[in-house]
GROMACS .gro file of C-alpha atoms in nm:
model
  485
    1MET     CA    1  -3.570  -5.427  -2.390
    2PRO     CA    2  -3.751  -5.379  -2.062
    3ILE     CA    3  -3.554  -5.192  -1.791
    4ASP     CA    4  -3.472  -5.396  -1.478
    5PRO     CA    5  -3.665  -5.227  -1.194
    6GLY     CA    6  -3.370  -5.238  -0.951
    7LEU     CA    7  -3.136  -5.078  -1.201
    8ARG     CA    8  -3.396  -4.821  -1.287
    9ARG     CA    9  -3.432  -4.725  -0.928
   10LEU     CA   10  -3.055  -4.704  -0.883
   11ALA     CA   11  -3.033  -4.478  -1.196
   12LEU     CA   12  -3.309  -4.251  -1.058
   13ARG     CA   13  -3.132  -4.216  -0.724
   14THR     CA   14  -2.837  -4.042  -0.901
   15GLN     CA   15  -3.049  -3.766  -1.065
   16LEU     CA   16  -3.161  -3.414  -0.977
   17ALA     CA   17  -3.446  -3.324  -1.212
   18ALA     CA   18  -3.643  -2.994  -1.233
   19PHE     CA   19  -3.985  -2.881  -1.346
   20ALA     CA   20  -4.166  -2.566  -1.458
   21GLY     CA   21  -4.419  -2.385  -1.245
   22LYS     CA   22  -4.503  -2.289  -0.890
   23SER     CA   23  -4.630  -2.637  -0.798
   24ALA     CA   24  -4.499  -2.981  -0.871
   25PRO     CA   25  -4.652  -3.167  -1.167
   26GLU     CA   26  -4.768  -3.525  -1.125
   27TRP     CA   27  -4.466  -3.675  -1.296
   28ALA     CA   28  -4.222  -3.489  -1.072
   29LEU     CA   29  -4.392  -3.634  -0.758
   30ARG     CA   30  -4.436  -3.983  -0.902
   31LEU     CA   31  -4.069  -4.013  -0.997
   32LEU     CA   32  -3.973  -3.918  -0.641
   33THR     CA   33  -4.174  -4.215  -0.512
   34GLU     CA   34  -3.995  -4.433  -0.769
   35GLY     CA   35  -3.647  -4.332  -0.649
   36LEU     CA   36  -3.557  -3.995  -0.805
   37ALA     CA   37  -3.298  -3.828  -0.570
   38GLY     CA   38  -3.458  -3.486  -0.595
   39HIS     CA   39  -3.523  -3.164  -0.786
   40THR     CA   40  -3.347  -2.837  -0.843
   41LEU     CA   41  -3.560  -2.521  -0.805
   42PHE     CA   42  -3.510  -2.212  -1.017
   43GLY     CA   43  -3.649  -1.863  -1.018
   44ALA     CA   44  -3.953  -1.978  -1.219
   45ASN     CA   45  -4.046  -2.205  -0.929
   46VAL     CA   46  -4.040  -1.922  -0.670
   47ALA     CA   47  -4.307  -1.656  -0.620
   48GLU     CA   48  -4.314  -1.583  -0.246
   49PRO     CA   49  -4.239  -1.759   0.082
   50ILE     CA   50  -4.581  -1.921   0.145
   51GLN     CA   51  -4.597  -2.061  -0.200
   52LEU     CA   52  -4.239  -2.189  -0.184
   53GLY     CA   53  -4.307  -2.352   0.148
   54ARG     CA   54  -4.606  -2.531   0.010
   55LEU     CA   55  -4.400  -2.650  -0.287
   56THR     CA   56  -4.127  -2.797  -0.077
   57ASP     CA   57  -4.381  -2.957   0.155
   58GLU     CA   58  -4.539  -3.118  -0.150
   59LEU     CA   59  -4.207  -3.261  -0.267
   60ARG     CA   60  -4.126  -3.389   0.086
   61ALA     CA   61  -4.460  -3.556   0.116
   62ALA     CA   62  -4.376  -3.759  -0.194
   63ARG     CA   63  -4.037  -3.851  -0.054
   64PRO     CA   64  -3.928  -3.751   0.296
   65ASP     CA   65  -3.552  -3.776   0.214
   66VAL     CA   66  -3.587  -3.577  -0.111
   67LEU     CA   67  -3.293  -3.352  -0.202
   68ILE     CA   68  -3.434  -3.010  -0.281
   69ALA     CA   69  -3.156  -2.797  -0.439
   70ILE     CA   70  -3.126  -2.439  -0.549
   71ASP     CA   71  -2.858  -2.191  -0.666
   72GLU     CA   72  -2.863  -1.934  -0.385
   73GLU     CA   73  -2.524  -1.768  -0.388
   74GLY     CA   74  -2.636  -1.428  -0.265
   75GLY     CA   75  -2.512  -1.132  -0.470
   76ASP     CA   76  -2.583  -1.162  -0.847
   77VAL     CA   77  -2.710  -1.523  -0.838
   78THR     CA   78  -3.029  -1.555  -0.641
   79ARG     CA   79  -3.340  -1.760  -0.688
   80LEU     CA   80  -3.522  -1.679  -0.359
   81ALA     CA   81  -3.499  -1.301  -0.438
   82HIS     CA   82  -3.497  -1.313  -0.820
   83LEU     CA   83  -3.784  -1.063  -0.834
   84THR     CA   84  -3.605  -0.791  -0.629
   85GLY     CA   85  -3.238  -0.878  -0.604
   86SER     CA   86  -3.064  -1.042  -0.311
   87PRO     CA   87  -3.056  -0.878   0.030
   88TYR     CA   88  -2.702  -1.013   0.065
   89PRO     CA   89  -2.388  -0.904  -0.114
   90GLY     CA   90  -2.217  -1.177  -0.311
   91ASN     CA   91  -1.872  -1.332  -0.281
   92ALA     CA   92  -1.671  -1.058  -0.443
   93ALA     CA   93  -1.800  -0.807  -0.190
   94LEU     CA   94  -1.732  -1.044   0.098
   95GLY     CA   95  -1.383  -1.116  -0.034
   96THR     CA   96  -1.313  -0.746  -0.061
   97VAL     CA   97  -1.411  -0.691   0.309
   98ASP     CA   98  -1.197  -1.003   0.389
   99ASP     CA   99  -1.358  -1.078   0.722
  100PRO     CA  100  -1.413  -1.461   0.732
  101ASP     CA  101  -1.645  -1.416   1.039
  102LEU     CA  102  -1.872  -1.193   0.828
  103THR     CA  103  -1.866  -1.443   0.539
  104ARG     CA  104  -1.964  -1.722   0.786
  105THR     CA  105  -2.243  -1.509   0.931
  106VAL     CA  106  -2.384  -1.408   0.588
  107TYR     CA  107  -2.379  -1.769   0.463
  108ALA     CA  108  -2.552  -1.878   0.790
  109ALA     CA  109  -2.822  -1.626   0.714
  110VAL     CA  110  -2.861  -1.752   0.361
  111GLY     CA  111  -2.881  -2.108   0.500
  112SER     CA  112  -3.149  -2.002   0.750
  113ASP     CA  113  -3.357  -1.854   0.465
  114LEU     CA  114  -3.321  -2.179   0.270
  115ALA     CA  115  -3.400  -2.398   0.569
  116ALA     CA  116  -3.708  -2.191   0.644
  117ALA     CA  117  -3.824  -2.254   0.287
  118GLY     CA  118  -3.768  -2.627   0.307
  119ILE     CA  119  -3.466  -2.636   0.087
  120ASN     CA  120  -3.174  -2.863   0.202
  121LEU     CA  121  -2.904  -2.839  -0.068
  122ASP     CA  122  -2.753  -2.512  -0.175
  123LEU     CA  123  -2.546  -2.525  -0.493
  124ALA     CA  124  -2.306  -2.280  -0.343
  125PRO     CA  125  -2.057  -2.135  -0.257
  126THR     CA  126  -1.866  -2.059  -0.573
  127VAL     CA  127  -1.497  -2.103  -0.479
  128ASP     CA  128  -1.339  -2.039  -0.819
  129VAL     CA  129  -1.037  -1.806  -0.810
  130ASN     CA  130  -1.131  -1.540  -1.063
  131THR     CA  131  -0.800  -1.460  -1.240
  132ALA     CA  132  -0.960  -1.340  -1.573
  133ASP     CA  133  -1.107  -0.996  -1.560
  134ASP     CA  134  -1.327  -1.087  -1.866
  135ASN     CA  135  -1.450  -1.414  -1.716
  136PRO     CA  136  -1.817  -1.411  -1.850
  137ILE     CA  137  -1.958  -1.664  -1.602
  138ILE     CA  138  -1.776  -1.625  -1.264
  139GLY     CA  139  -1.674  -1.266  -1.194
  140THR     CA  140  -1.844  -1.136  -0.883
  141ARG     CA  141  -1.946  -1.486  -0.792
  142SER     CA  142  -1.584  -1.534  -0.681
  143PHE     CA  143  -1.436  -1.418  -0.354
  144GLY     CA  144  -1.133  -1.287  -0.549
  145ALA     CA  145  -0.819  -1.347  -0.746
  146ASP     CA  146  -0.599  -1.460  -0.457
  147PRO     CA  147  -0.608  -1.834  -0.393
  148LEU     CA  148  -0.545  -1.801  -0.018
  149LEU     CA  149  -0.808  -1.538   0.027
  150VAL     CA  150  -1.062  -1.745  -0.164
  151ALA     CA  151  -0.969  -2.049   0.038
  152ARG     CA  152  -1.034  -1.889   0.376
  153HIS     CA  153  -1.368  -1.754   0.264
  154ALA     CA  154  -1.460  -2.088   0.106
  155ALA     CA  155  -1.411  -2.252   0.438
  156ALA     CA  156  -1.611  -1.983   0.616
  157ALA     CA  157  -1.901  -2.007   0.369
  158VAL     CA  158  -1.926  -2.384   0.395
  159THR     CA  159  -1.913  -2.371   0.778
  160GLY     CA  160  -2.180  -2.096   0.799
  161LEU     CA  161  -2.416  -2.259   0.549
  162GLN     CA  162  -2.392  -2.603   0.697
  163ALA     CA  163  -2.448  -2.485   1.049
  164THR     CA  164  -2.810  -2.440   0.941
  165GLY     CA  165  -2.846  -2.803   0.823
  166VAL     CA  166  -2.833  -2.705   0.457
  167ALA     CA  167  -2.573  -2.897   0.254
  168ALA     CA  168  -2.310  -2.688   0.085
  169CYS     CA  169  -2.177  -2.757  -0.264
  170ALA     CA  170  -1.841  -2.588  -0.345
  171LYS     CA  171  -1.807  -2.520  -0.721
  172HIS     CA  172  -1.671  -2.555  -0.997
  173PHE     CA  173  -1.402  -2.818  -0.967
  174PRO     CA  174  -1.113  -2.802  -1.070
  175GLY     CA  175  -1.163  -2.423  -1.113
  176HIS     CA  176  -1.357  -2.207  -1.360
  177GLY     CA  177  -1.196  -1.878  -1.270
  178ALA     CA  178  -0.941  -1.858  -1.547
  179THR     CA  179  -1.191  -1.903  -1.840
  180THR     CA  180  -1.297  -1.638  -2.087
  181THR     CA  181  -1.583  -1.840  -2.235
  182ASP     CA  182  -1.909  -1.962  -2.083
  183SER     CA  183  -1.949  -2.341  -2.037
  184HIS     CA  184  -2.324  -2.299  -2.085
  185LEU     CA  185  -2.245  -2.220  -2.447
  186GLU     CA  186  -1.920  -2.406  -2.529
  187LEU     CA  187  -1.639  -2.611  -2.374
  188PRO     CA  188  -1.381  -2.364  -2.227
  189THR     CA  189  -1.012  -2.467  -2.215
  190VAL     CA  190  -0.772  -2.382  -1.934
  191ASP     CA  191  -0.437  -2.475  -2.084
  192VAL     CA  192  -0.206  -2.472  -1.782
  193PRO     CA  193   0.025  -2.735  -1.629
  194LEU     CA  194  -0.100  -2.922  -1.323
  195SER     CA  195   0.149  -2.728  -1.105
  196VAL     CA  196  -0.041  -2.407  -1.182
  197LEU     CA  197  -0.375  -2.574  -1.117
  198ARG     CA  198  -0.254  -2.695  -0.779
  199GLU     CA  199  -0.116  -2.363  -0.673
  200ARG     CA  200  -0.386  -2.134  -0.812
  201ASP     CA  201  -0.717  -2.314  -0.841
  202LEU     CA  202  -0.716  -2.605  -0.592
  203PRO     CA  203  -0.653  -2.442  -0.250
  204PRO     CA  204  -1.015  -2.319  -0.213
  205PHE     CA  205  -1.145  -2.676  -0.287
  206ALA     CA  206  -0.899  -2.821  -0.036
  207ALA     CA  207  -1.032  -2.569   0.219
  208ALA     CA  208  -1.392  -2.658   0.142
  209VAL     CA  209  -1.308  -3.031   0.183
  210ALA     CA  210  -1.139  -2.961   0.517
  211ALA     CA  211  -1.448  -2.761   0.631
  212GLY     CA  212  -1.661  -3.063   0.566
  213SER     CA  213  -1.849  -2.956   0.250
  214GLN     CA  214  -2.113  -3.221   0.182
  215ALA     CA  215  -2.076  -3.177  -0.195
  216ILE     CA  216  -1.852  -3.041  -0.468
  217MET     CA  217  -1.969  -2.952  -0.816
  218THR     CA  218  -1.777  -3.032  -1.131
  219ALA     CA  219  -1.689  -2.780  -1.409
  220HIS     CA  220  -1.754  -2.838  -1.770
  221ILE     CA  221  -1.407  -2.718  -1.856
  222ARG     CA  222  -1.117  -2.881  -2.040
  223VAL     CA  223  -0.775  -2.879  -1.874
  224PRO     CA  224  -0.566  -3.071  -2.122
  225ALA     CA  225  -0.291  -3.162  -1.873
  226LEU     CA  226  -0.555  -3.320  -1.655
  227THR     CA  227  -0.870  -3.408  -1.851
  228GLY     CA  228  -0.733  -3.458  -2.199
  229ALA     CA  229  -0.979  -3.367  -2.474
  230GLY     CA  230  -1.299  -3.369  -2.261
  231PRO     CA  231  -1.433  -3.173  -1.972
  232ALA     CA  232  -1.353  -3.238  -1.607
  233THR     CA  233  -1.706  -3.368  -1.558
  234PHE     CA  234  -1.611  -3.678  -1.760
  235SER     CA  235  -1.261  -3.713  -1.635
  236ARG     CA  236  -1.170  -3.991  -1.389
  237ALA     CA  237  -0.829  -3.822  -1.349
  238ALA     CA  238  -1.009  -3.506  -1.224
  239LEU     CA  239  -1.298  -3.652  -1.017
  240THR     CA  240  -1.142  -3.971  -0.881
  241ASP     CA  241  -0.761  -3.935  -0.880
  242LEU     CA  242  -0.743  -3.564  -0.808
  243LEU     CA  243  -1.051  -3.492  -0.605
  244ARG     CA  244  -1.104  -3.818  -0.420
  245VAL     CA  245  -0.752  -3.948  -0.384
  246ASP     CA  246  -0.534  -3.632  -0.371
  247CYS     CA  247  -0.779  -3.394  -0.203
  248GLY     CA  248  -0.936  -3.660   0.019
  249PHE     CA  249  -1.297  -3.573  -0.056
  250ARG     CA  250  -1.546  -3.830   0.066
  251GLY     CA  251  -1.876  -3.642  -0.003
  252VAL     CA  252  -2.101  -3.617  -0.305
  253VAL     CA  253  -1.970  -3.510  -0.642
  254ILE     CA  254  -2.246  -3.316  -0.822
  255THR     CA  255  -2.224  -3.235  -1.187
  256ASP     CA  256  -2.295  -2.894  -1.325
  257ALA     CA  257  -2.609  -2.901  -1.546
  258LEU     CA  258  -2.565  -3.168  -1.806
  259GLU     CA  259  -2.785  -2.974  -2.046
  260MET     CA  260  -2.506  -2.722  -2.078
  261LYS     CA  261  -2.326  -2.732  -2.412
  262GLY     CA  262  -1.992  -2.787  -2.232
  263ALA     CA  263  -2.123  -3.129  -2.137
  264ALA     CA  264  -2.411  -3.228  -2.369
  265VAL     CA  265  -2.231  -3.139  -2.693
  266ALA     CA  266  -1.906  -3.295  -2.581
  267ALA     CA  267  -2.084  -3.622  -2.501
  268GLY     CA  268  -2.332  -3.635  -2.778
  269GLY     CA  269  -2.639  -3.588  -2.563
  270ILE     CA  270  -2.751  -3.558  -2.202
  271GLY     CA  271  -2.794  -3.935  -2.146
  272ARG     CA  272  -2.446  -4.019  -2.269
  273ALA     CA  273  -2.313  -3.723  -2.057
  274ALA     CA  274  -2.476  -3.888  -1.750
  275VAL     CA  275  -2.302  -4.220  -1.811
  276LEU     CA  276  -1.965  -4.057  -1.869
  277ALA     CA  277  -1.999  -3.848  -1.553
  278LEU     CA  278  -2.095  -4.144  -1.335
  279ALA     CA  279  -1.812  -4.355  -1.474
  280ALA     CA  280  -1.566  -4.073  -1.403
  281GLY     CA  281  -1.673  -4.056  -1.038
  282ALA     CA  282  -1.971  -3.816  -1.022
  283ASP     CA  283  -2.261  -3.917  -0.786
  284LEU     CA  284  -2.548  -3.675  -0.842
  285LEU     CA  285  -2.644  -3.562  -1.193
  286CYS     CA  286  -2.782  -3.216  -1.219
  287ILE     CA  287  -2.982  -3.252  -1.540
  288GLY     CA  288  -3.057  -2.883  -1.583
  289ALA     CA  289  -3.354  -2.648  -1.589
  290ARG     CA  290  -3.542  -2.773  -1.893
  291VAL     CA  291  -3.649  -3.112  -1.771
  292ASP     CA  292  -3.960  -3.327  -1.816
  293ALA     CA  293  -4.056  -3.689  -1.749
  294GLU     CA  294  -3.948  -3.796  -2.094
  295LEU     CA  295  -3.595  -3.660  -2.045
  296VAL     CA  296  -3.558  -3.823  -1.699
  297GLU     CA  297  -3.673  -4.156  -1.844
  298ALA     CA  298  -3.427  -4.117  -2.135
  299VAL     CA  299  -3.137  -4.048  -1.905
  300THR     CA  300  -3.236  -4.337  -1.684
  301ALA     CA  301  -3.259  -4.573  -1.983
  302GLU     CA  302  -2.911  -4.462  -2.103
  303ILE     CA  303  -2.762  -4.521  -1.760
  304VAL     CA  304  -2.912  -4.868  -1.746
  305ALA     CA  305  -2.779  -4.934  -2.100
  306GLY     CA  306  -2.439  -4.817  -1.982
  307VAL     CA  307  -2.438  -5.082  -1.708
  308ARG     CA  308  -2.541  -5.348  -1.956
  309ASP     CA  309  -2.288  -5.266  -2.225
  310GLY     CA  310  -1.997  -5.215  -1.980
  311ARG     CA  311  -1.956  -4.836  -1.997
  312LEU     CA  312  -2.059  -4.816  -1.633
  313GLU     CA  313  -2.001  -5.063  -1.354
  314THR     CA  314  -2.295  -5.158  -1.126
  315GLY     CA  315  -2.078  -5.103  -0.815
  316ARG     CA  316  -2.004  -4.744  -0.928
  317LEU     CA  317  -2.379  -4.675  -0.971
  318GLU     CA  318  -2.455  -4.825  -0.629
  319GLU     CA  319  -2.176  -4.621  -0.466
  320ALA     CA  320  -2.317  -4.301  -0.619
  321ALA     CA  321  -2.670  -4.372  -0.500
  322GLU     CA  322  -2.537  -4.451  -0.145
  323ARG     CA  323  -2.351  -4.123  -0.124
  324ASN     CA  324  -2.653  -3.928  -0.230
  325ALA     CA  325  -2.869  -4.107   0.029
  326ALA     CA  326  -2.612  -4.036   0.296
  327MET     CA  327  -2.616  -3.662   0.214
  328ALA     CA  328  -2.994  -3.661   0.226
  329SER     CA  329  -2.981  -3.830   0.566
  330TRP     CA  330  -2.730  -3.566   0.685
  331THR     CA  331  -2.974  -3.286   0.603
  332ARG     CA  332  -3.246  -3.445   0.812
  333ARG     CA  333  -3.054  -3.410   1.136
  334PRO     CA  334  -3.209  -3.171   1.393
  335VAL     CA  335  -3.028  -2.840   1.387
  336PRO     CA  336  -3.091  -2.543   1.617
  337PRO     CA  337  -3.232  -2.245   1.434
  338VAL     CA  338  -2.985  -1.962   1.356
  339ALA     CA  339  -3.106  -1.610   1.438
  340ARG     CA  340  -3.143  -1.387   1.135
  341ASP     CA  341  -3.077  -1.018   1.114
  342ALA     CA  342  -3.266  -0.854   0.827
  343ALA     CA  343  -3.010  -0.573   0.810
  344LEU     CA  344  -2.702  -0.805   0.794
  345GLY     CA  345  -2.664  -0.809   0.415
  346TYR     CA  346  -2.697  -0.436   0.381
  347ALA     CA  347  -2.437  -0.369   0.651
  348ALA     CA  348  -2.205  -0.615   0.479
  349ALA     CA  349  -2.251  -0.444   0.141
  350ARG     CA  350  -2.166  -0.102   0.296
  351ARG     CA  351  -1.835  -0.246   0.418
  352ALA     CA  352  -1.743  -0.351   0.064
  353ILE     CA  353  -1.795  -0.014  -0.099
  354ARG     CA  354  -1.469   0.137  -0.235
  355VAL     CA  355  -1.451   0.500  -0.353
  356GLU     CA  356  -1.167   0.643  -0.556
  357GLY     CA  357  -1.165   1.021  -0.604
  358THR     CA  358  -1.415   1.248  -0.435
  359LEU     CA  359  -1.796   1.238  -0.405
  360ALA     CA  360  -1.810   1.611  -0.333
  361ASP     CA  361  -2.001   1.831  -0.579
  362LEU     CA  362  -2.230   1.551  -0.690
  363THR     CA  363  -2.546   1.694  -0.543
  364GLY     CA  364  -2.870   1.642  -0.740
  365PRO     CA  365  -2.726   1.439  -1.027
  366LEU     CA  366  -2.877   1.271  -1.321
  367VAL     CA  367  -2.835   0.894  -1.267
  368VAL     CA  368  -2.775   0.701  -1.591
  369GLN     CA  369  -2.793   0.322  -1.572
  370LEU     CA  370  -2.604   0.157  -1.859
  371GLU     CA  371  -2.798  -0.142  -1.965
  372SER     CA  372  -2.603  -0.463  -1.969
  373GLY     CA  373  -2.668  -0.823  -2.039
  374HIS     CA  374  -2.672  -1.108  -1.791
  375SER     CA  375  -2.515  -1.456  -1.776
  376ILE     CA  376  -2.727  -1.765  -1.783
  377ALA     CA  377  -2.621  -1.841  -1.425
  378GLU     CA  378  -2.757  -1.498  -1.309
  379GLY     CA  379  -3.075  -1.481  -1.511
  380ARG     CA  380  -3.274  -1.158  -1.530
  381VAL     CA  381  -3.259  -1.007  -1.181
  382PRO     CA  382  -3.321  -0.639  -1.108
  383TRP     CA  383  -3.006  -0.435  -1.031
  384GLY     CA  384  -2.894  -0.076  -1.000
  385LEU     CA  385  -2.976   0.223  -0.782
  386ARG     CA  386  -3.341   0.293  -0.885
  387PRO     CA  387  -3.518   0.119  -0.591
  388HIS     CA  388  -3.307   0.317  -0.340
  389LEU     CA  389  -3.314   0.671  -0.487
  390ASN     CA  390  -3.453   0.961  -0.297
  391GLY     CA  391  -3.637   1.113  -0.594
  392THR     CA  392  -3.326   1.165  -0.799
  393GLU     CA  393  -3.394   1.127  -1.172
  394GLN     CA  394  -3.269   0.816  -1.335
  395VAL     CA  395  -3.270   0.704  -1.699
  396THR     CA  396  -3.167   0.371  -1.845
  397VAL     CA  397  -2.976   0.369  -2.173
  398VAL     CA  398  -2.791   0.131  -2.409
  399ALA     CA  399  -2.441   0.276  -2.444
  400ALA     CA  400  -2.411   0.185  -2.815
  401ASP     CA  401  -2.735   0.366  -2.897
  402THR     CA  402  -2.671   0.679  -2.687
  403SER     CA  403  -2.477   0.992  -2.758
  404PRO     CA  404  -2.290   1.176  -2.487
  405GLU     CA  405  -2.445   1.501  -2.613
  406SER     CA  406  -2.794   1.380  -2.548
  407LEU     CA  407  -2.707   1.282  -2.189
  408ALA     CA  408  -2.523   1.609  -2.128
  409GLU     CA  409  -2.818   1.804  -2.261
  410ARG     CA  410  -3.063   1.618  -2.039
  411ALA     CA  411  -2.838   1.665  -1.730
  412GLY     CA  412  -2.786   2.043  -1.792
  413PRO     CA  413  -2.584   2.179  -1.504
  414ARG     CA  414  -2.638   1.867  -1.298
  415PRO     CA  415  -2.352   1.613  -1.248
  416ILE     CA  416  -2.395   1.270  -1.403
  417VAL     CA  417  -2.368   0.944  -1.216
  418LEU     CA  418  -2.312   0.651  -1.456
  419VAL     CA  419  -2.404   0.305  -1.318
  420GLY     CA  420  -2.287   0.000  -1.498
  421ARG     CA  421  -2.169  -0.358  -1.479
  422HIS     CA  422  -1.835  -0.467  -1.635
  423THR     CA  423  -1.805  -0.124  -1.790
  424HIS     CA  424  -1.447  -0.198  -1.914
  425ARG     CA  425  -1.564  -0.480  -2.148
  426ALA     CA  426  -1.753  -0.290  -2.414
  427GLU     CA  427  -1.589  -0.029  -2.630
  428ALA     CA  428  -1.911   0.168  -2.670
  429THR     CA  429  -1.955   0.185  -2.292
  430ARG     CA  430  -1.596   0.297  -2.237
  431ALA     CA  431  -1.624   0.560  -2.506
  432LEU     CA  432  -1.951   0.703  -2.368
  433ILE     CA  433  -1.810   0.735  -2.017
  434GLU     CA  434  -1.474   0.876  -2.126
  435THR     CA  435  -1.635   1.143  -2.348
  436LEU     CA  436  -1.883   1.250  -2.078
  437ALA     CA  437  -1.603   1.260  -1.815
  438ALA     CA  438  -1.393   1.486  -2.038
  439ARG     CA  439  -1.677   1.745  -2.066
  440HIS     CA  440  -1.891   1.701  -1.752
  441THR     CA  441  -1.881   1.636  -1.382
  442VAL     CA  442  -1.911   1.257  -1.380
  443ALA     CA  443  -1.897   0.973  -1.127
  444VAL     CA  444  -1.899   0.608  -1.221
  445VAL     CA  445  -2.051   0.322  -1.018
  446GLU     CA  446  -1.913  -0.016  -1.117
  447MET     CA  447  -2.136  -0.298  -1.003
  448GLY     CA  448  -1.962  -0.581  -1.185
  449TRP     CA  449  -1.619  -0.737  -1.162
  450PRO     CA  450  -1.376  -0.439  -1.163
  451SER     CA  451  -1.074  -0.404  -1.385
  452ALA     CA  452  -0.776  -0.172  -1.396
  453TRP     CA  453  -0.957   0.059  -1.636
  454ARG     CA  454  -1.050   0.400  -1.503
  455PRO     CA  455  -1.200   0.681  -1.720
  456ALA     CA  456  -0.969   0.986  -1.731
  457GLY     CA  457  -1.150   1.290  -1.591
  458ALA     CA  458  -1.403   1.112  -1.377
  459ARG     CA  459  -1.463   1.281  -1.044
  460ALA     CA  460  -1.519   0.953  -0.862
  461PHE     CA  461  -1.513   0.576  -0.929
  462VAL     CA  462  -1.728   0.372  -0.688
  463THR     CA  463  -1.690  -0.002  -0.684
  464THR     CA  464  -1.965  -0.219  -0.523
  465TYR     CA  465  -1.826  -0.566  -0.607
  466GLY     CA  466  -2.175  -0.686  -0.699
  467ALA     CA  467  -2.514  -0.586  -0.820
  468SER     CA  468  -2.750  -0.728  -0.552
  469HIS     CA  469  -3.028  -0.522  -0.389
  470ALA     CA  470  -2.792  -0.479  -0.088
  471ASN     CA  471  -2.504  -0.354  -0.318
  472GLY     CA  472  -2.735  -0.102  -0.484
  473ARG     CA  473  -2.852   0.031  -0.150
  474ALA     CA  474  -2.495   0.070  -0.032
  475ALA     CA  475  -2.400   0.266  -0.343
  476ALA     CA  476  -2.692   0.496  -0.323
  477GLU     CA  477  -2.602   0.567   0.041
  478ALA     CA  478  -2.240   0.633  -0.042
  479LEU     CA  479  -2.347   0.888  -0.306
  480GLY     CA  480  -2.594   1.055  -0.059
  481LEU     CA  481  -2.887   0.960  -0.283
  482ALA     CA  482  -3.068   0.702  -0.067
  483VAL     CA  483  -3.421   0.742   0.043
  484ASP     CA  484  -3.462   0.713   0.418
  485ASN     CA  485  -3.594   0.374   0.527
   0.00000   0.00000   0.00000
């Protein structure tokens, strides 16, 4: 059956697509002229500032009120600096410093970078309260484990970012911080009563709403007491009753990527996920990273079919499209430029460094980086001390494939500095560190989410609260190993 042109345009106005490459393909531009709300950019779309500026100019030429979104959180999740690592520390470091003015200033700097690149919607900040040490997807993306601390920094981040004219999107409602599974790969469950959710997870979202956040992103998590058997993204009780009515949010509700298994599998496909999300109260559908014209048309057709068969009311679709248009209009207001300080992020990262023990007697060490994986949200971004070292030798090893004897032999009389992320999580990593610390002069640099675990015998334990370029520089300086700039 032919698609009604008016309904098709409405359906397109609720979607954020994406594309591969450093320039926009024909279909991506054409769909913008036909009503598509916008595109999300990923690391694969970003090479350097001049190229990125040309790309965003190209998109805006096709549609002046296009929404150009990106995940630029600073810290471990960066798209602008995915080739080098972010020049800003992430939320965990900012929460550790606990200076809301600093958080506001850092996010204003991030916003300035985005505005200069022609990007007007930042899918940040993450305002989840990270209460699970082994959370595989949030971790250092969170300001911390204390709801009130996270709330005050959520407000500061939103205020700083939006002062630059870039719309903020607080995520992931109603709170992804207590999960121990990744919603990219499955549907996590947070089985707590609503009273716990309200006390632990919701205060940061309430603070973001009060600060005027233009958008809030849904989480593909199941909270049985609130969402029943499905994810919050498909739950009217979560998105309409709790977020709109109880929290008073009037902005745009954006879905997390619908290609994620926590949504697509639960719904039986991306198109069906789109209809369920819109019906629940979502306004802007983030399709994901692997998008082409055929997928956008398929999602559009399913939305139109949903209107025809009664799964989705026309008025709900119109409301969503209007909210998205209003946010796009908000981003086009004239905003005075915010001065940027290139050293700001590095200074902030230094303030977050925490040292337990002593860094004395660590002169001329062997630096050993313990290879670790990365989450889908982070992607492959360089991390560690190597770019900052003053000639000090570094090797990179996989803990499970490395014997402590081989590292001790290589180090000889030199102390060993072990650099890792989430070192407490893997038995092989803990065993390697503990064995070396019992026999050798050892310091540990933890660049992931810290836990209570500390290796007995280690001379020092240094926590950076993140693995950005700025965090790595701060750690190298603390150890006295940084090359002079």
